[in-house]
CSV table of C-alpha atoms and ligand atoms in Angstrom, one decimal:
chain,number,residue,atom,x,y,z
A,1,MET,CA,-2.3,-1.8,-71.2
A,2,SER,CA,-2.1,-1.1,-67.8
A,3,ILE,CA,-4.3,-0.2,-64.6
A,4,LEU,CA,-3.8,2.3,-62.4
A,5,VAL,CA,-5.1,1.8,-58.8
A,6,VAL,CA,-5.7,4.0,-55.4
A,7,GLY,CA,-7.0,2.2,-52.2
A,8,THR,CA,-6.4,0.9,-49.3
A,9,VAL,CA,-3.7,-1.2,-48.6
A,10,ALA,CA,-4.5,-2.4,-44.8
A,11,PHE,CA,-4.4,-4.6,-41.5
A,12,ASP,CA,-7.5,-6.7,-41.3
A,13,SER,CA,-9.0,-8.3,-38.0
A,14,ILE,CA,-12.1,-10.5,-38.7
A,15,GLN,CA,-14.3,-13.0,-37.3
A,16,THR,CA,-16.3,-15.3,-39.1
A,17,PRO,CA,-18.3,-18.6,-38.2
A,18,PHE,CA,-15.4,-20.7,-39.3
A,19,GLY,CA,-12.7,-18.7,-37.2
A,20,LYS,CA,-10.7,-15.6,-36.9
A,21,ALA,CA,-7.5,-13.7,-38.0
A,22,GLU,CA,-6.0,-10.6,-36.3
A,23,ARG,CA,-4.5,-8.2,-38.7
A,24,CYS,CA,-4.0,-10.0,-41.7
A,25,ILE,CA,-3.2,-8.4,-44.7
A,26,GLY,CA,-6.2,-6.9,-46.3
A,27,GLY,CA,-7.2,-3.5,-48.4
A,28,SER,CA,-9.4,-2.6,-51.0
A,29,ALA,CA,-6.5,-2.1,-53.2
A,30,THR,CA,-4.6,-5.1,-52.1
A,31,TYR,CA,-7.1,-7.9,-53.2
A,32,PHE,CA,-7.9,-5.8,-56.4
A,33,SER,CA,-4.2,-5.8,-57.5
A,34,LEU,CA,-3.4,-9.4,-56.4
A,35,ALA,CA,-6.5,-10.5,-58.8
A,36,ALA,CA,-5.5,-7.8,-61.6
A,37,SER,CA,-2.1,-8.5,-62.1
A,38,PHE,CA,-3.3,-12.2,-63.6
A,39,PHE,CA,-4.4,-10.4,-66.4
A,40,THR,CA,-2.2,-7.3,-67.0
A,41,ALA,CA,0.1,-4.8,-65.2
A,42,VAL,CA,-1.1,-2.9,-62.1
A,43,ASP,CA,0.0,0.4,-60.9
A,44,LEU,CA,-0.6,0.5,-57.5
A,45,ILE,CA,-1.4,4.1,-55.5
A,46,ALA,CA,-1.8,4.1,-51.7
A,47,VAL,CA,-0.2,4.6,-48.6
A,48,VAL,CA,1.3,2.3,-45.5
A,49,GLY,CA,2.6,3.1,-42.3
A,50,GLU,CA,6.1,1.7,-40.4
A,51,ASP,CA,4.0,-1.4,-39.4
A,52,PHE,CA,3.9,-2.7,-42.9
A,53,THR,CA,7.1,-4.1,-43.3
A,54,GLU,CA,9.0,-6.0,-46.1
A,55,GLU,CA,7.5,-9.2,-45.1
A,56,GLU,CA,4.0,-8.0,-45.4
A,57,MET,CA,5.3,-6.4,-48.8
A,58,ALA,CA,6.1,-9.2,-50.5
A,59,VAL,CA,2.7,-10.2,-50.8
A,60,PHE,CA,3.1,-7.8,-53.7
A,61,ARG,CA,6.5,-8.8,-55.3
A,62,GLY,CA,6.9,-11.6,-58.2
A,63,ARG,CA,4.1,-10.0,-60.0
A,64,ARG,CA,3.1,-7.6,-62.2
A,65,ILE,CA,2.3,-5.2,-59.6
A,66,ASP,CA,4.0,-1.4,-60.1
A,67,THR,CA,4.7,-0.3,-55.8
A,68,ARG,CA,6.4,2.6,-56.7
A,69,GLY,CA,3.4,4.3,-55.9
A,70,LEU,CA,2.8,2.9,-52.7
A,71,GLN,CA,4.2,5.2,-49.8
A,72,ARG,CA,5.7,4.4,-46.5
A,73,VAL,CA,5.4,6.5,-44.0
A,74,SER,CA,7.9,6.5,-40.7
A,75,GLY,CA,5.9,7.3,-37.3
A,76,ALA,CA,2.9,6.7,-38.6
A,77,ARG,CA,0.6,3.2,-39.1
A,78,THR,CA,-1.4,1.5,-41.4
A,79,PHE,CA,-5.0,1.6,-42.5
A,80,TYR,CA,-7.1,-0.5,-40.0
A,81,TRP,CA,-10.4,-2.3,-40.1
A,82,SER,CA,-12.2,-5.2,-37.9
A,83,GLY,CA,-15.3,-7.0,-39.1
A,84,GLU,CA,-17.7,-9.4,-38.4
A,85,TYR,CA,-19.5,-11.9,-40.3
A,86,GLY,CA,-22.5,-14.0,-39.0
A,87,TYR,CA,-23.8,-17.1,-40.9
A,88,ASP,CA,-25.3,-14.9,-43.7
A,89,LEU,CA,-22.0,-14.3,-45.1
A,90,ASN,CA,-23.4,-11.1,-47.1
A,91,VAL,CA,-23.4,-9.0,-44.6
A,92,ALA,CA,-20.1,-7.4,-42.7
A,93,ARG,CA,-20.4,-5.7,-39.5
A,94,THR,CA,-17.8,-3.1,-39.0
A,95,ARG,CA,-16.4,-3.1,-36.0
A,96,ASP,CA,-13.7,-0.4,-36.0
A,97,THR,CA,-12.1,1.7,-38.8
A,98,GLN,CA,-9.1,3.5,-38.4
A,99,LEU,CA,-7.6,5.5,-41.4
A,100,ASN,CA,-4.7,6.2,-39.7
A,101,VAL,CA,-2.4,6.8,-43.1
A,102,PHE,CA,-5.4,7.6,-45.2
A,103,ALA,CA,-6.4,11.1,-43.2
A,104,ASP,CA,-4.4,13.4,-45.4
A,105,PHE,CA,-3.2,11.0,-47.9
A,106,ARG,CA,-2.7,13.0,-50.8
A,107,PRO,CA,-0.6,11.4,-54.0
A,108,GLN,CA,1.4,13.0,-56.8
A,109,LEU,CA,0.8,10.7,-59.9
A,110,ASP,CA,4.2,10.9,-62.3
A,111,PRO,CA,3.5,11.6,-65.7
A,112,ALA,CA,3.4,7.5,-66.5
A,113,GLN,CA,1.0,7.3,-64.3
A,114,ARG,CA,-1.4,10.2,-65.4
A,115,ASN,CA,-1.6,8.4,-69.0
A,116,THR,CA,-2.9,5.3,-67.5
A,117,ASP,CA,-5.9,3.1,-69.8
A,118,VAL,CA,-7.9,2.1,-67.2
A,119,LEU,CA,-8.2,3.4,-63.8
A,120,PHE,CA,-9.9,2.0,-60.5
A,121,LEU,CA,-10.9,3.8,-57.7
A,122,ALA,CA,-11.5,1.6,-55.0
A,123,ASN,CA,-13.0,1.6,-52.0
A,124,ILE,CA,-11.8,4.9,-50.1
A,125,HIS,CA,-13.0,8.5,-49.6
A,126,PRO,CA,-15.1,10.1,-52.3
A,127,GLU,CA,-12.3,12.9,-52.1
A,128,LEU,CA,-9.1,11.2,-52.7
A,129,GLN,CA,-10.9,9.3,-55.4
A,130,MET,CA,-11.5,12.3,-57.0
A,131,ASP,CA,-7.9,13.9,-56.4
A,132,VAL,CA,-6.3,10.6,-58.1
A,133,LEU,CA,-9.3,10.9,-61.1
A,134,HIS,CA,-8.3,14.8,-62.1
A,135,GLN,CA,-4.5,14.0,-62.0
A,136,THR,CA,-5.0,11.8,-64.8
A,137,LYS,CA,-5.4,12.6,-68.7
A,138,ARG,CA,-9.0,11.2,-69.1
A,139,PRO,CA,-8.4,7.1,-69.1
A,140,ARG,CA,-10.7,5.2,-71.6
A,141,LEU,CA,-12.3,3.2,-68.6
A,142,VAL,CA,-12.7,4.9,-65.0
A,143,ALA,CA,-14.3,2.8,-62.7
A,144,LEU,CA,-15.2,3.2,-58.9
A,145,ASP,CA,-16.3,1.4,-55.7
A,146,THR,CA,-17.6,2.5,-52.6
A,147,MET,CA,-19.2,1.2,-49.5
A,148,ASN,CA,-21.8,2.5,-46.7
A,149,LEU,CA,-19.4,4.0,-44.2
A,150,TRP,CA,-19.0,6.9,-47.5
A,151,ILE,CA,-22.7,6.8,-48.0
A,152,ASP,CA,-23.3,7.9,-44.8
A,153,THR,CA,-20.4,10.4,-44.1
A,154,ARG,CA,-19.4,11.5,-47.5
A,155,ARG,CA,-22.9,11.6,-49.6
A,156,ALA,CA,-22.4,15.0,-51.8
A,157,ALA,CA,-18.7,14.0,-52.9
A,158,LEU,CA,-19.9,10.4,-53.2
A,159,GLU,CA,-22.5,11.6,-55.9
A,160,LYS,CA,-20.1,14.1,-57.6
A,161,ALA,CA,-17.8,11.1,-57.7
A,162,PHE,CA,-20.5,8.7,-59.7
A,163,SER,CA,-20.8,11.4,-62.1
A,164,GLU,CA,-17.5,11.7,-63.2
A,165,VAL,CA,-16.9,7.4,-63.9
A,166,ASP,CA,-18.2,5.3,-66.6
A,167,LEU,CA,-18.8,2.3,-64.2
A,168,VAL,CA,-19.7,1.6,-61.1
A,169,VAL,CA,-19.2,-1.5,-59.0
A,170,ILE,CA,-21.1,-1.6,-55.9
A,171,ASN,CA,-22.9,-4.4,-53.8
A,172,GLU,CA,-26.5,-4.6,-53.4
A,173,ALA,CA,-27.2,-3.4,-50.0
A,174,GLU,CA,-25.3,-0.2,-50.7
A,175,THR,CA,-26.7,-0.2,-54.2
A,176,ARG,CA,-30.7,0.2,-51.8
A,177,GLN,CA,-28.9,2.4,-49.7
A,178,PHE,CA,-27.4,4.9,-51.7
A,179,SER,CA,-30.9,5.3,-54.1
A,180,GLY,CA,-33.3,4.4,-50.8
A,181,GLU,CA,-35.3,2.2,-53.5
A,182,ALA,CA,-36.1,-1.1,-52.2
A,183,ASN,CA,-36.5,-2.7,-55.8
A,184,LEU,CA,-32.8,-3.4,-56.5
A,185,VAL,CA,-33.5,-2.7,-60.9
A,186,ARG,CA,-35.0,0.7,-59.5
A,187,ALA,CA,-32.0,1.4,-56.9
A,188,ALA,CA,-29.9,0.5,-59.6
A,189,ARG,CA,-31.5,2.9,-62.6
A,190,ALA,CA,-31.2,5.8,-59.6
A,191,ILE,CA,-27.2,5.1,-59.6
A,192,LEU,CA,-27.3,5.2,-63.7
A,193,ALA,CA,-29.4,8.2,-64.0
A,194,LEU,CA,-26.7,10.5,-62.4
A,195,GLY,CA,-24.1,9.8,-65.4
A,196,PRO,CA,-22.1,6.0,-65.6
A,197,LYS,CA,-22.9,4.4,-68.1
A,198,THR,CA,-22.6,0.7,-66.8
A,199,LEU,CA,-23.8,-0.6,-63.3
A,200,VAL,CA,-22.2,-4.0,-61.7
A,201,VAL,CA,-24.0,-4.7,-58.4
A,202,LYS,CA,-22.5,-7.7,-56.8
A,203,ARG,CA,-24.9,-9.7,-54.5
A,204,GLY,CA,-22.5,-12.0,-52.7
A,205,GLU,CA,-23.3,-15.7,-52.9
A,206,TYR,CA,-26.1,-14.8,-55.0
A,207,GLY,CA,-23.7,-13.5,-57.9
A,208,VAL,CA,-23.7,-10.2,-60.3
A,209,LEU,CA,-26.2,-8.2,-62.1
A,210,MET,CA,-24.8,-6.1,-64.7
A,211,ILE,CA,-26.5,-3.0,-66.3
A,212,THR,CA,-26.0,-1.2,-69.3
A,213,GLY,CA,-28.5,1.0,-70.9
A,214,GLU,CA,-31.5,-1.2,-71.4
A,215,ALA,CA,-29.4,-4.6,-71.3
A,216,ALA,CA,-29.0,-6.6,-68.1
A,217,PHE,CA,-26.7,-9.8,-67.6
A,218,ALA,CA,-26.6,-11.9,-64.8
A,219,VAL,CA,-24.7,-14.7,-63.2
A,220,PRO,CA,-24.7,-16.6,-59.7
A,221,ALA,CA,-21.6,-17.0,-57.5
A,222,TYR,CA,-19.5,-19.9,-58.2
A,223,PRO,CA,-21.3,-22.8,-55.8
A,224,LEU,CA,-18.8,-23.4,-53.4
A,225,GLU,CA,-18.5,-26.0,-50.4
A,226,ASN,CA,-16.2,-24.5,-48.4
A,227,VAL,CA,-16.3,-20.6,-48.0
A,228,PHE,CA,-14.5,-19.5,-45.2
A,229,ASP,CA,-13.9,-15.3,-45.5
A,230,PRO,CA,-15.8,-13.4,-47.8
A,231,THR,CA,-13.5,-10.2,-46.9
A,232,GLY,CA,-12.0,-8.9,-49.9
A,233,ALA,CA,-14.7,-11.4,-52.3
A,234,GLY,CA,-15.9,-7.6,-54.1
A,235,ASP,CA,-12.5,-6.0,-55.0
A,236,THR,CA,-11.0,-9.1,-56.4
A,237,PHE,CA,-14.3,-9.7,-58.6
A,238,ALA,CA,-13.5,-5.8,-59.7
A,239,GLY,CA,-9.8,-7.0,-59.7
A,240,GLY,CA,-10.6,-10.2,-62.4
A,241,PHE,CA,-13.6,-8.0,-64.3
A,242,LEU,CA,-11.3,-4.8,-65.1
A,243,GLY,CA,-8.2,-7.2,-65.4
A,244,TYR,CA,-9.5,-8.5,-68.2
A,245,LEU,CA,-11.5,-5.9,-69.5
A,246,THR,CA,-7.8,-4.0,-69.7
A,247,SER,CA,-5.7,-6.9,-71.5
A,248,ARG,CA,-8.6,-7.2,-73.9
A,249,ASN,CA,-9.0,-3.4,-75.1
A,250,ASP,CA,-12.1,-3.8,-76.1
A,251,HIS,CA,-15.7,-3.2,-73.8
A,252,SER,CA,-17.9,-5.2,-76.4
A,253,GLU,CA,-21.2,-6.8,-74.6
A,254,SER,CA,-19.4,-10.4,-74.9
A,255,GLU,CA,-16.0,-8.9,-73.4
A,256,LEU,CA,-17.9,-7.3,-70.9
A,257,ARG,CA,-19.7,-11.0,-70.1
A,258,ARG,CA,-16.2,-12.9,-70.3
A,259,ALA,CA,-15.1,-10.2,-67.7
A,260,ILE,CA,-17.9,-10.7,-65.4
A,261,ILE,CA,-17.0,-14.4,-65.5
A,262,PHE,CA,-13.5,-13.8,-64.7
A,263,GLY,CA,-14.3,-11.9,-62.0
A,264,SER,CA,-16.5,-14.2,-60.2
A,265,VAL,CA,-14.1,-17.2,-60.9
A,266,LEU,CA,-11.1,-14.8,-59.0
A,267,ALA,CA,-13.8,-13.9,-56.1
A,268,SER,CA,-14.5,-17.2,-55.8
A,269,PHE,CA,-11.1,-17.8,-54.6
A,270,ALA,CA,-10.7,-15.4,-52.6
A,271,VAL,CA,-13.4,-16.6,-50.6
A,272,GLU,CA,-11.7,-20.2,-49.8
A,273,LYS,CA,-9.1,-18.8,-47.5
A,274,PHE,CA,-8.6,-16.1,-45.1
A,275,SER,CA,-7.2,-12.7,-46.0
A,276,VAL,CA,-5.1,-13.1,-49.1
A,277,ASP,CA,-4.5,-16.5,-48.6
A,278,ARG,CA,-5.7,-18.6,-51.8
A,279,LEU,CA,-5.0,-15.4,-53.9
A,280,ARG,CA,-1.4,-15.7,-53.2
A,281,GLU,CA,-1.7,-19.8,-54.2
A,282,ILE,CA,-3.4,-20.0,-57.3
A,283,THR,CA,-2.0,-20.0,-61.2
A,284,ILE,CA,-3.9,-18.5,-64.3
A,285,ALA,CA,-4.5,-22.4,-65.1
A,286,ASP,CA,-6.2,-22.8,-62.3
A,287,ILE,CA,-8.5,-19.4,-63.3
A,288,HIS,CA,-8.7,-21.2,-66.4
A,289,GLU,CA,-10.1,-24.3,-65.1
A,290,ARG,CA,-12.8,-22.7,-63.0
A,291,TYR,CA,-13.8,-20.2,-66.0
A,292,ARG,CA,-14.5,-23.5,-67.9
A,293,ALA,CA,-16.7,-25.2,-65.2
A,294,PHE,CA,-18.6,-22.0,-64.4
A,295,ARG,CA,-19.5,-22.1,-68.2
A,296,ARG,CA,-21.1,-25.3,-67.5
A,297,LEU,CA,-22.9,-24.1,-64.7
A,298,THR,CA,-24.9,-21.6,-66.2
A,299,HIS,CA,-24.7,-22.7,-70.1
A,300,PHE,CA,-28.3,-23.6,-71.5
A,301,GLU,CA,-30.1,-24.6,-75.0
A,302,ASP,CA,-32.6,-22.4,-76.6
A,303,PHE,CA,-36.0,-24.6,-76.8
A,304,GLU,CA,-38.0,-26.0,-79.2
A,305,ALA,CA,-41.3,-24.7,-79.2
A,306,ILE,CA,-44.1,-27.3,-78.6
A,307,ASP,CA,-47.0,-27.1,-80.8
A,308,SER,CA,-50.2,-27.8,-78.3
B,401,LIG,P1,-14.8,-5.8,-49.7
B,401,LIG,O1,-14.3,-6.4,-50.8
B,401,LIG,O2,-15.8,-4.9,-49.4
B,401,LIG,O3,-15.1,-7.0,-48.6
B,401,LIG,O4,-13.6,-5.1,-48.8
B,401,LIG,C1,-12.9,-6.1,-47.7
B,401,LIG,C2,-11.7,-4.7,-47.8
B,401,LIG,O5,-11.8,-3.3,-47.7
B,401,LIG,C3,-11.1,-4.8,-46.2
B,401,LIG,O6,-9.8,-5.7,-46.4
B,401,LIG,C4,-10.5,-3.6,-45.8
B,401,LIG,O7,-9.5,-3.5,-45.3
B,401,LIG,C5,-11.1,-2.8,-46.7
B,401,LIG,N1,-12.2,-1.5,-45.9
B,401,LIG,C6,-13.0,-1.5,-45.0
B,401,LIG,N2,-13.5,-0.4,-44.9
B,401,LIG,C7,-12.8,0.4,-45.8
B,401,LIG,C8,-13.2,2.0,-46.0
B,401,LIG,N3,-14.0,2.2,-45.4
B,401,LIG,N4,-12.6,2.2,-46.9
B,401,LIG,C9,-11.7,1.8,-47.6
B,401,LIG,N5,-11.2,0.3,-47.8
B,401,LIG,C10,-11.8,0.1,-46.8
């Protein structure tokens, strides 16, 4: 089983109340691939410029990440995002987005990539997401993420994209923004009405809400004392969530719930250091240990009815 992802491989400049990092490695597909590769093989489809050297490429090496679909364009520059956070780390403010090599990236999937079992359309413009989806031979699971920039600038294409996928992973503010609905459950229903069976709403430090049909599942974020940089938490969550699901070949309610916890566990590591630094250090044993701590955190027993 393997998962194909298309999204950004980027340089990010980030400022948080705890420090800043200039031109560090980022990108939606980067965080996703690192997280998913703990559970399954990943095929990465993206593009970088000449400024993304072998030194940066080392981030993908020694892991189950196939980078044959990561093109390098000479004489061009890598996608660049600059953002900042105030004390409310749930809100990122974009200072600058430069698409650079992504402006006219049209990848050609090879036959093995077209036959992928699972496809993740990580955050990037919806036309590119659809271009990749339409080259595949109907994977058993297609999931998509997006962000406010594309809701503002590519609304129609995004609606079409929502209608063609099984699962949408999106953050809370963007769920409200897309639907124009303040109540989160109603806002979620408005997206589900377009076609996806499952919606996973990322709520930053408040955790995750998953809605499938009439059923819902909610967990808090793992409580951490040190959160340095929330960048990539959402993509890392998606990588843990879909990486685990891909490895199980089973989308039952209980596996979906385990996947939500693995996603939350991976995201909790990502925010402990800047960029992908923490994801590069951890092992699968660290992930299993935090999964068990998460279970203790959220477990509670049924009550005995008291006769009054
Ligand atoms: P998040 O998980 O939402 O914090 O994603 C952060 C990552 O998304 C950063 O590493 C950025 O490089 C990347 N990013 C920011 N803006 C965009 C965009 N408009 N399209 C695709 N990727 C983006």
